[in-house]
Amino acid sequence: MIKDIKALKEMVKELTVLYVEDEDEMRSGSELFLKKFFNFVETAKDGEEGLEKFQTNRHDIIFTDVMMPRMDGEEMIKKIKEIDNNIFCVTLTASEVRLEDIKEMCDLYYRKPISYDDMNTVLQEIVKKFNL
C-alpha cells in the first residue's frame, strides 16, 4: 500500500477518466476534484452520452452515478462492459436502493460525493488494477 497521495497521483495521472452525472453542479464540482488526480477528465450528463463518449475515447476509468435520465448508470456500464470487460468502474450514488444491483459490475462504489479519503482508496485500487 502506497501511503503518499502525491506518489499515487503521479502514478495515475496519465490514465483517462469519464465522469457521468446528471446533476450539473455535482458534475462540474467532481470534474474539478478529479482533475487534481488525472490529467484528462471528460464528463457526460447521462448514460447515453457517457456511452457515446466512451466509444469515442475508450477511457481507462469510469465514475458514474446510477440514477440518470435517458440511460441509467447500470445500463451504461453493461454496454461498456460488452466493449471492454476490464474497464475500471467506480459507482457513485446518493441512495442504497440500486447499489446491490451494481456491486457485481463495478470495482468500487461510494455514496456521493466522493471524499478525499475515498479517492485515496480509489487510487490504491487503480494502481493495483493497472499494475502501476
XYZ file of N, CA, C and O in Angstrom:
528
model
N 0.837 -1.182 0.000
C 0.000 0.000 0.000
C 0.883 1.248 0.000
O 1.792 1.364 0.795
N 0.582 2.153 -0.908
C 1.326 3.396 -1.013
C 0.656 4.431 -0.121
O -0.525 4.703 -0.260
N 1.398 4.999 0.781
C 0.834 5.945 1.750
C 0.804 7.378 1.230
O -0.022 8.170 1.624
N 1.709 7.719 0.341
C 1.863 9.086 -0.127
C 0.902 9.381 -1.284
O 1.039 8.822 -2.374
N -0.078 10.256 -1.062
C -1.063 10.580 -2.089
C -0.408 11.239 -3.303
O -0.843 11.037 -4.433
N 0.676 11.992 -3.083
C 1.381 12.617 -4.212
C 1.977 11.552 -5.118
O 1.951 11.681 -6.340
N 2.517 10.499 -4.525
C 3.077 9.403 -5.315
C 1.969 8.702 -6.097
O 2.148 8.359 -7.270
N 0.821 8.503 -5.466
C -0.320 7.885 -6.143
C -0.773 8.729 -7.325
O -1.018 8.208 -8.420
N -0.886 10.029 -7.095
C -1.308 10.941 -8.162
C -0.350 10.861 -9.348
O -0.784 10.840 -10.500
N 0.920 10.813 -9.065
C 1.920 10.735 -10.130
C 1.764 9.436 -10.930
O 1.930 9.431 -12.148
N 1.422 8.359 -10.263
C 1.286 7.060 -10.919
C 0.057 6.983 -11.830
O 0.089 6.307 -12.850
N -1.010 7.658 -11.456
C -2.274 7.509 -12.191
C -2.599 8.680 -13.124
O -3.555 8.605 -13.886
N -1.810 9.737 -13.076
C -2.182 10.978 -13.756
C -2.417 10.826 -15.256
O -3.219 11.548 -15.835
N -1.761 9.877 -15.912
C -1.904 9.723 -17.357
C -3.123 8.881 -17.766
O -3.447 8.796 -18.942
N -3.788 8.265 -16.795
C -4.989 7.494 -17.105
C -6.137 8.450 -17.413
O -6.233 9.531 -16.848
N -7.011 8.031 -18.305
C -8.121 8.892 -18.713
C -9.391 8.523 -17.953
O -9.650 7.351 -17.675
N -10.198 9.551 -17.645
C -11.381 9.376 -16.814
C -12.615 9.908 -17.528
O -12.581 10.967 -18.149
N -13.696 9.162 -17.396
C -15.022 9.613 -17.813
C -15.885 9.690 -16.564
O -16.008 8.707 -15.833
N -16.449 10.871 -16.303
C -17.319 11.072 -15.146
C -18.732 11.328 -15.660
O -18.966 12.296 -16.393
N -19.675 10.473 -15.277
C -21.044 10.553 -15.779
C -21.995 10.877 -14.630
O -22.109 10.117 -13.675
N -22.662 12.018 -14.756
C -23.527 12.536 -13.686
C -24.553 13.479 -14.300
O -24.183 14.351 -15.090
N -25.819 13.335 -13.920
C -26.861 14.180 -14.494
C -27.032 15.521 -13.785
O -27.569 16.458 -14.363
N -26.567 15.655 -12.564
C -26.697 16.917 -11.839
C -25.534 17.833 -12.212
O -24.369 17.506 -11.965
N -25.854 18.999 -12.784
C -24.834 19.909 -13.303
C -23.796 20.322 -12.267
O -22.594 20.268 -12.534
N -24.246 20.745 -11.091
C -23.306 21.198 -10.053
C -22.390 20.075 -9.584
O -21.188 20.274 -9.408
N -22.973 18.909 -9.368
C -22.187 17.749 -8.932
C -21.169 17.377 -10.015
O -20.010 17.078 -9.714
N -21.607 17.415 -11.266
C -20.723 17.057 -12.374
C -19.549 18.036 -12.478
O -18.400 17.620 -12.570
N -19.824 19.329 -12.432
C -18.733 20.299 -12.583
C -17.806 20.287 -11.365
O -16.582 20.379 -11.511
N -18.356 20.152 -10.165
C -17.521 20.083 -8.964
C -16.655 18.836 -8.942
O -15.466 18.893 -8.599
N -17.224 17.724 -9.341
C -16.470 16.467 -9.364
C -15.398 16.478 -10.445
O -14.314 15.922 -10.258
N -15.700 17.130 -11.552
C -14.697 17.248 -12.609
C -13.462 17.998 -12.084
O -12.331 17.557 -12.288
N -13.691 19.094 -11.390
C -12.576 19.855 -10.809
C -11.801 19.005 -9.798
O -10.573 19.025 -9.773
N -12.524 18.262 -8.972
C -11.894 17.393 -7.980
C -11.038 16.327 -8.669
O -9.881 16.114 -8.304
N -11.591 15.669 -9.674
C -10.869 14.591 -10.361
C -9.645 15.110 -11.109
O -8.643 14.403 -11.240
N -9.712 16.345 -11.582
C -8.567 16.925 -12.296
C -7.376 17.170 -11.369
O -6.272 17.402 -11.842
N -7.584 17.065 -10.075
C -6.468 17.142 -9.133
C -5.628 15.861 -9.185
O -4.487 15.842 -8.738
N -6.201 14.794 -9.727
C -5.546 13.493 -9.754
C -5.207 13.011 -11.163
O -4.236 12.295 -11.359
N -6.039 13.374 -12.136
C -5.894 12.869 -13.503
C -5.756 14.039 -14.480
O -6.444 15.046 -14.344
N -4.906 13.870 -15.493
C -4.708 14.932 -16.482
C -5.888 15.070 -17.440
O -6.168 16.160 -17.924
N -6.563 13.963 -17.753
C -7.670 14.004 -18.707
C -8.952 13.507 -18.050
O -9.048 12.337 -17.694
N -9.893 14.415 -17.866
C -11.196 14.077 -17.302
C -12.257 14.608 -18.252
O -12.293 15.797 -18.559
N -13.105 13.719 -18.729
C -14.210 14.096 -19.601
C -15.506 13.813 -18.854
O -15.568 12.880 -18.058
N -16.535 14.616 -19.099
C -17.805 14.410 -18.407
C -18.925 14.137 -19.402
O -18.839 14.476 -20.583
N -19.990 13.535 -18.860
C -21.209 13.290 -19.622
C -22.388 13.485 -18.687
O -22.279 13.260 -17.487
N -23.525 13.906 -19.252
C -24.692 14.244 -18.425
C -25.646 13.082 -18.193
O -26.570 13.189 -17.395
N -25.455 11.973 -18.886
C -26.282 10.786 -18.670
C -25.593 9.579 -19.295
O -24.558 9.714 -19.948
N -26.172 8.413 -19.094
C -25.565 7.184 -19.588
C -25.439 7.113 -21.096
O -24.467 6.575 -21.616
N -26.398 7.671 -21.792
C -26.351 7.651 -23.253
C -25.150 8.453 -23.765
O -24.390 7.988 -24.608
N -24.989 9.648 -23.226
C -23.841 10.475 -23.612
C -22.536 9.830 -23.135
O -21.523 9.866 -23.829
N -22.562 9.228 -21.949
C -21.385 8.547 -21.432
C -20.945 7.410 -22.343
O -19.753 7.265 -22.642
N -21.886 6.614 -22.809
C -21.574 5.507 -23.717
C -20.978 6.037 -25.016
O -19.981 5.501 -25.509
N -21.575 7.101 -25.560
C -21.053 7.706 -26.798
C -19.613 8.178 -26.599
O -18.747 7.940 -27.445
N -19.353 8.858 -25.497
C -18.005 9.376 -25.236
C -17.013 8.242 -25.000
O -15.863 8.325 -25.436
N -17.462 7.168 -24.348
C -16.571 6.021 -24.138
C -16.224 5.376 -25.482
O -15.081 5.006 -25.720
N -17.211 5.246 -26.352
C -16.957 4.641 -27.664
C -15.952 5.456 -28.471
O -15.182 4.895 -29.242
N -15.941 6.761 -28.269
C -15.025 7.636 -28.989
C -13.632 7.633 -28.373
O -12.631 7.560 -29.086
N -13.537 7.690 -27.048
C -12.247 7.892 -26.385
C -11.698 6.704 -25.607
O -10.557 6.739 -25.177
N -12.497 5.683 -25.360
C -12.047 4.498 -24.616
C -11.262 4.861 -23.359
O -10.070 4.584 -23.236
N -11.928 5.475 -22.428
C -11.326 5.893 -21.168
C -10.833 4.686 -20.373
O -11.334 3.575 -20.543
N -9.903 4.941 -19.475
C -9.384 3.877 -18.603
C -10.282 3.645 -17.399
O -10.389 2.524 -16.905
N -10.912 4.732 -16.917
C -11.678 4.686 -15.666
C -13.001 5.411 -15.870
O -13.045 6.465 -16.504
N -14.061 4.839 -15.302
C -15.369 5.490 -15.350
C -15.867 5.677 -13.925
O -15.877 4.743 -13.130
N -16.276 6.904 -13.622
C -17.003 7.225 -12.400
C -18.421 7.510 -12.866
O -18.621 8.319 -13.782
N -19.412 6.854 -12.271
C -20.772 7.079 -12.740
C -21.798 7.094 -11.609
O -21.681 6.356 -10.636
N -22.781 7.943 -11.818
C -23.985 7.942 -10.999
C -24.812 6.749 -11.454
O -24.584 6.184 -12.528
N -25.791 6.356 -10.664
C -26.659 5.252 -11.051
C -27.942 5.772 -11.685
O -28.272 5.427 -12.813
N -28.659 6.605 -10.972
C -29.958 7.094 -11.432
C -29.776 8.315 -12.328
O -29.369 9.374 -11.848
N -30.042 8.148 -13.639
C -29.914 9.236 -14.604
C -30.984 9.079 -15.679
O -31.460 7.974 -15.911
N -31.336 10.184 -16.342
C -32.318 10.093 -17.428
C -31.724 9.443 -18.681
O -30.506 9.262 -18.758
N -32.560 9.120 -19.610
C -32.234 8.517 -20.911
C -31.602 7.134 -20.779
O -32.124 6.182 -21.314
N -30.489 7.016 -20.082
C -29.874 5.710 -19.812
C -29.231 5.802 -18.444
O -28.428 6.684 -18.186
N -29.602 4.880 -17.543
C -29.022 4.931 -16.200
C -27.615 4.336 -16.186
O -27.157 3.762 -17.174
N -26.941 4.504 -15.059
C -25.572 4.038 -14.939
C -25.415 2.538 -15.095
O -24.449 2.062 -15.688
N -26.375 1.788 -14.584
C -26.299 0.329 -14.680
C -26.334 -0.130 -16.138
O -25.512 -0.948 -16.564
N -27.255 0.407 -16.908
C -27.354 0.029 -18.326
C -26.104 0.474 -19.085
O -25.569 -0.269 -19.913
N -25.631 1.683 -18.804
C -24.426 2.172 -19.470
C -23.234 1.255 -19.184
O -22.492 0.891 -20.095
N -23.071 0.873 -17.912
C -21.947 0.004 -17.545
C -22.045 -1.340 -18.263
O -21.053 -1.856 -18.771
N -23.251 -1.904 -18.327
C -23.430 -3.179 -19.046
C -22.970 -3.058 -20.488
O -22.262 -3.921 -21.002
N -23.362 -1.973 -21.145
C -22.992 -1.775 -22.548
C -21.486 -1.535 -22.698
O -20.866 -2.039 -23.631
N -20.911 -0.789 -21.787
C -19.469 -0.543 -21.843
C -18.694 -1.831 -21.580
O -17.687 -2.112 -22.234
N -19.184 -2.653 -20.654
C -18.523 -3.934 -20.356
C -18.560 -4.881 -21.565
O -17.690 -5.731 -21.706
N -19.548 -4.718 -22.436
C -19.583 -5.507 -23.676
C -18.445 -5.091 -24.606
O -17.948 -5.894 -25.387
N -18.038 -3.835 -24.526
C -16.939 -3.309 -25.344
C -15.599 -3.619 -24.685
O -14.648 -4.038 -25.337
N -15.513 -3.394 -23.377
C -14.277 -3.592 -22.627
C -14.625 -4.108 -21.232
O -14.962 -3.332 -20.343
N -14.527 -5.390 -21.056
C -14.910 -6.013 -19.785
C -13.941 -5.688 -18.649
O -14.244 -5.906 -17.487
N -12.776 -5.154 -18.978
C -11.775 -4.848 -17.957
C -11.781 -3.393 -17.506
O -10.897 -2.981 -16.763
N -12.763 -2.622 -17.942
C -12.821 -1.210 -17.575
C -12.908 -1.069 -16.058
O -13.582 -1.850 -15.396
N -12.191 -0.106 -15.507
C -12.245 0.157 -14.069
C -13.403 1.108 -13.832
O -13.460 2.192 -14.398
N -14.343 0.689 -12.993
C -15.580 1.443 -12.802
C -15.813 1.744 -11.321
O -15.698 0.860 -10.482
N -16.135 3.009 -11.059
C -16.476 3.451 -9.711
C -17.891 4.008 -9.769
O -18.172 4.941 -10.515
N -18.785 3.413 -9.001
C -20.165 3.874 -8.955
C -20.350 4.808 -7.772
O -19.912 4.509 -6.665
N -20.998 5.927 -8.038
C -21.323 6.907 -7.005
C -22.832 7.052 -6.974
O -23.460 7.247 -8.013
N -23.421 6.922 -5.798
C -24.875 7.013 -5.707
C -25.287 7.730 -4.428
O -24.567 7.695 -3.433
N -26.428 8.374 -4.495
C -26.952 9.072 -3.319
C -27.812 8.148 -2.473
O -28.116 8.448 -1.328
N -28.205 7.002 -3.020
C -29.072 6.085 -2.272
C -28.533 4.668 -2.326
O -27.701 4.336 -3.156
N -29.040 3.842 -1.456
C -28.645 2.432 -1.412
C -29.551 1.568 -2.285
O -29.285 0.396 -2.473
N -30.610 2.163 -2.811
C -31.664 1.396 -3.477
C -31.138 0.446 -4.536
O -31.445 -0.725 -4.518
N -30.325 0.926 -5.457
C -29.875 0.073 -6.548
C -28.427 -0.355 -6.395
O -27.870 -0.975 -7.278
N -27.831 -0.031 -5.276
C -26.428 -0.342 -5.072
C -26.152 -1.835 -5.170
O -25.170 -2.253 -5.762
N -27.032 -2.648 -4.623
C -26.844 -4.100 -4.673
C -26.779 -4.609 -6.112
O -26.017 -5.507 -6.422
N -27.584 -4.004 -7.000
C -27.609 -4.428 -8.401
C -26.278 -4.151 -9.100
O -25.868 -4.884 -9.980
N -25.637 -3.086 -8.709
C -24.470 -2.619 -9.438
C -23.147 -3.087 -8.842
O -22.117 -3.039 -9.490
N -23.168 -3.586 -7.619
C -21.944 -4.041 -6.948
C -21.177 -5.054 -7.781
O -19.956 -5.031 -7.816
N -21.886 -5.944 -8.433
C -21.252 -7.004 -9.218
C -20.525 -6.458 -10.440
O -19.595 -7.067 -10.929
N -20.963 -5.306 -10.925
C -20.449 -4.790 -12.183
C -19.286 -3.824 -12.016
O -18.539 -3.600 -12.957
N -19.141 -3.229 -10.859
C -18.134 -2.187 -10.665
C -17.065 -2.612 -9.677
O -17.294 -3.462 -8.831
N -15.924 -1.975 -9.802
C -14.807 -2.264 -8.915
C -15.019 -1.660 -7.527
O -14.669 -2.268 -6.526
N -15.569 -0.443 -7.494
C -15.789 0.258 -6.232
C -17.110 1.005 -6.284
O -17.578 1.365 -7.359
N -17.673 1.269 -5.117
C -18.908 2.047 -5.062
C -18.905 2.876 -3.784
O -18.421 2.446 -2.743
N -19.376 4.115 -3.950
C -19.392 5.066 -2.835
C -20.672 5.871 -2.876
O -21.303 6.021 -3.920
N -20.975 6.447 -1.730
C -22.073 7.405 -1.678
C -21.529 8.747 -2.142
O -20.391 9.079 -1.886
N -22.347 9.492 -2.869
C -21.944 10.809 -3.366
C -21.944 11.819 -2.230
O -22.777 11.704 -1.343
N -21.105 12.815 -2.321
C -19.965 12.944 -3.236
C -18.766 12.148 -2.708
O -18.667 11.879 -1.516
N -17.861 11.818 -3.577
C -16.673 11.069 -3.180
C -15.759 11.994 -2.370
O -15.577 13.157 -2.713
N -15.233 11.487 -1.294
C -14.373 12.286 -0.415
C -12.899 12.098 -0.795
O -12.541 11.199 -1.553
N -12.072 12.922 -0.226
C -10.625 12.823 -0.440
C -10.114 11.470 0.068
O -9.296 10.831 -0.579
N -10.619 11.016 1.216
C -10.217 9.704 1.755
C -10.659 8.576 0.835
O -9.916 7.620 0.603
N -11.905 8.676 0.322
C -12.387 7.668 -0.638
C -11.487 7.646 -1.870
O -11.170 6.591 -2.405
N -11.089 8.826 -2.320
C -10.257 8.919 -3.509
C -8.910 8.259 -3.291
O -8.368 7.639 -4.202
N -8.379 8.336 -2.086
C -7.139 7.642 -1.768
C -7.312 6.142 -2.002
O -6.468 5.489 -2.608
N -8.436 5.592 -1.544
C -8.722 4.169 -1.751
C -8.865 3.866 -3.241
O -8.355 2.857 -3.736
N -9.575 4.736 -3.964
C -9.750 4.555 -5.407
C -8.384 4.514 -6.095
O -8.115 3.624 -6.909
N -7.517 5.447 -5.760
C -6.193 5.489 -6.378
C -5.383 4.225 -6.063
O -4.693 3.691 -6.932
N -5.480 3.743 -4.825
C -4.798 2.493 -4.457
C -5.276 1.337 -5.347
O -4.478 0.530 -5.839
N -6.591 1.254 -5.531
C -7.160 0.176 -6.345
C -6.782 0.308 -7.816
O -6.560 -0.682 -8.503
N -6.716 1.529 -8.294
C -6.312 1.777 -9.677
C -4.866 1.318 -9.894
O -4.544 0.673 -10.898
N -4.004 1.649 -8.948
C -2.608 1.236 -9.033
C -2.524 -0.289 -9.109
O -1.780 -0.842 -9.926
N -3.303 -0.993 -8.294
C -3.323 -2.467 -8.341
C -3.846 -2.967 -9.679
O -3.252 -3.855 -10.298
N -4.973 -2.433 -10.118
C -5.626 -2.896 -11.348
C -4.712 -2.728 -12.567
O -4.624 -3.613 -13.414
N -4.064 -1.589 -12.654
C -3.237 -1.292 -13.817
C -1.763 -1.656 -13.617
O -0.929 -1.358 -14.477
N -1.439 -2.281 -12.484
C -0.059 -2.688 -12.179
C 0.921 -1.543 -12.353
O 1.948 -1.673 -13.010
N 0.598 -0.406 -11.762
C 1.441 0.782 -11.906
C 2.534 0.807 -10.847
O 2.391 0.288 -9.780
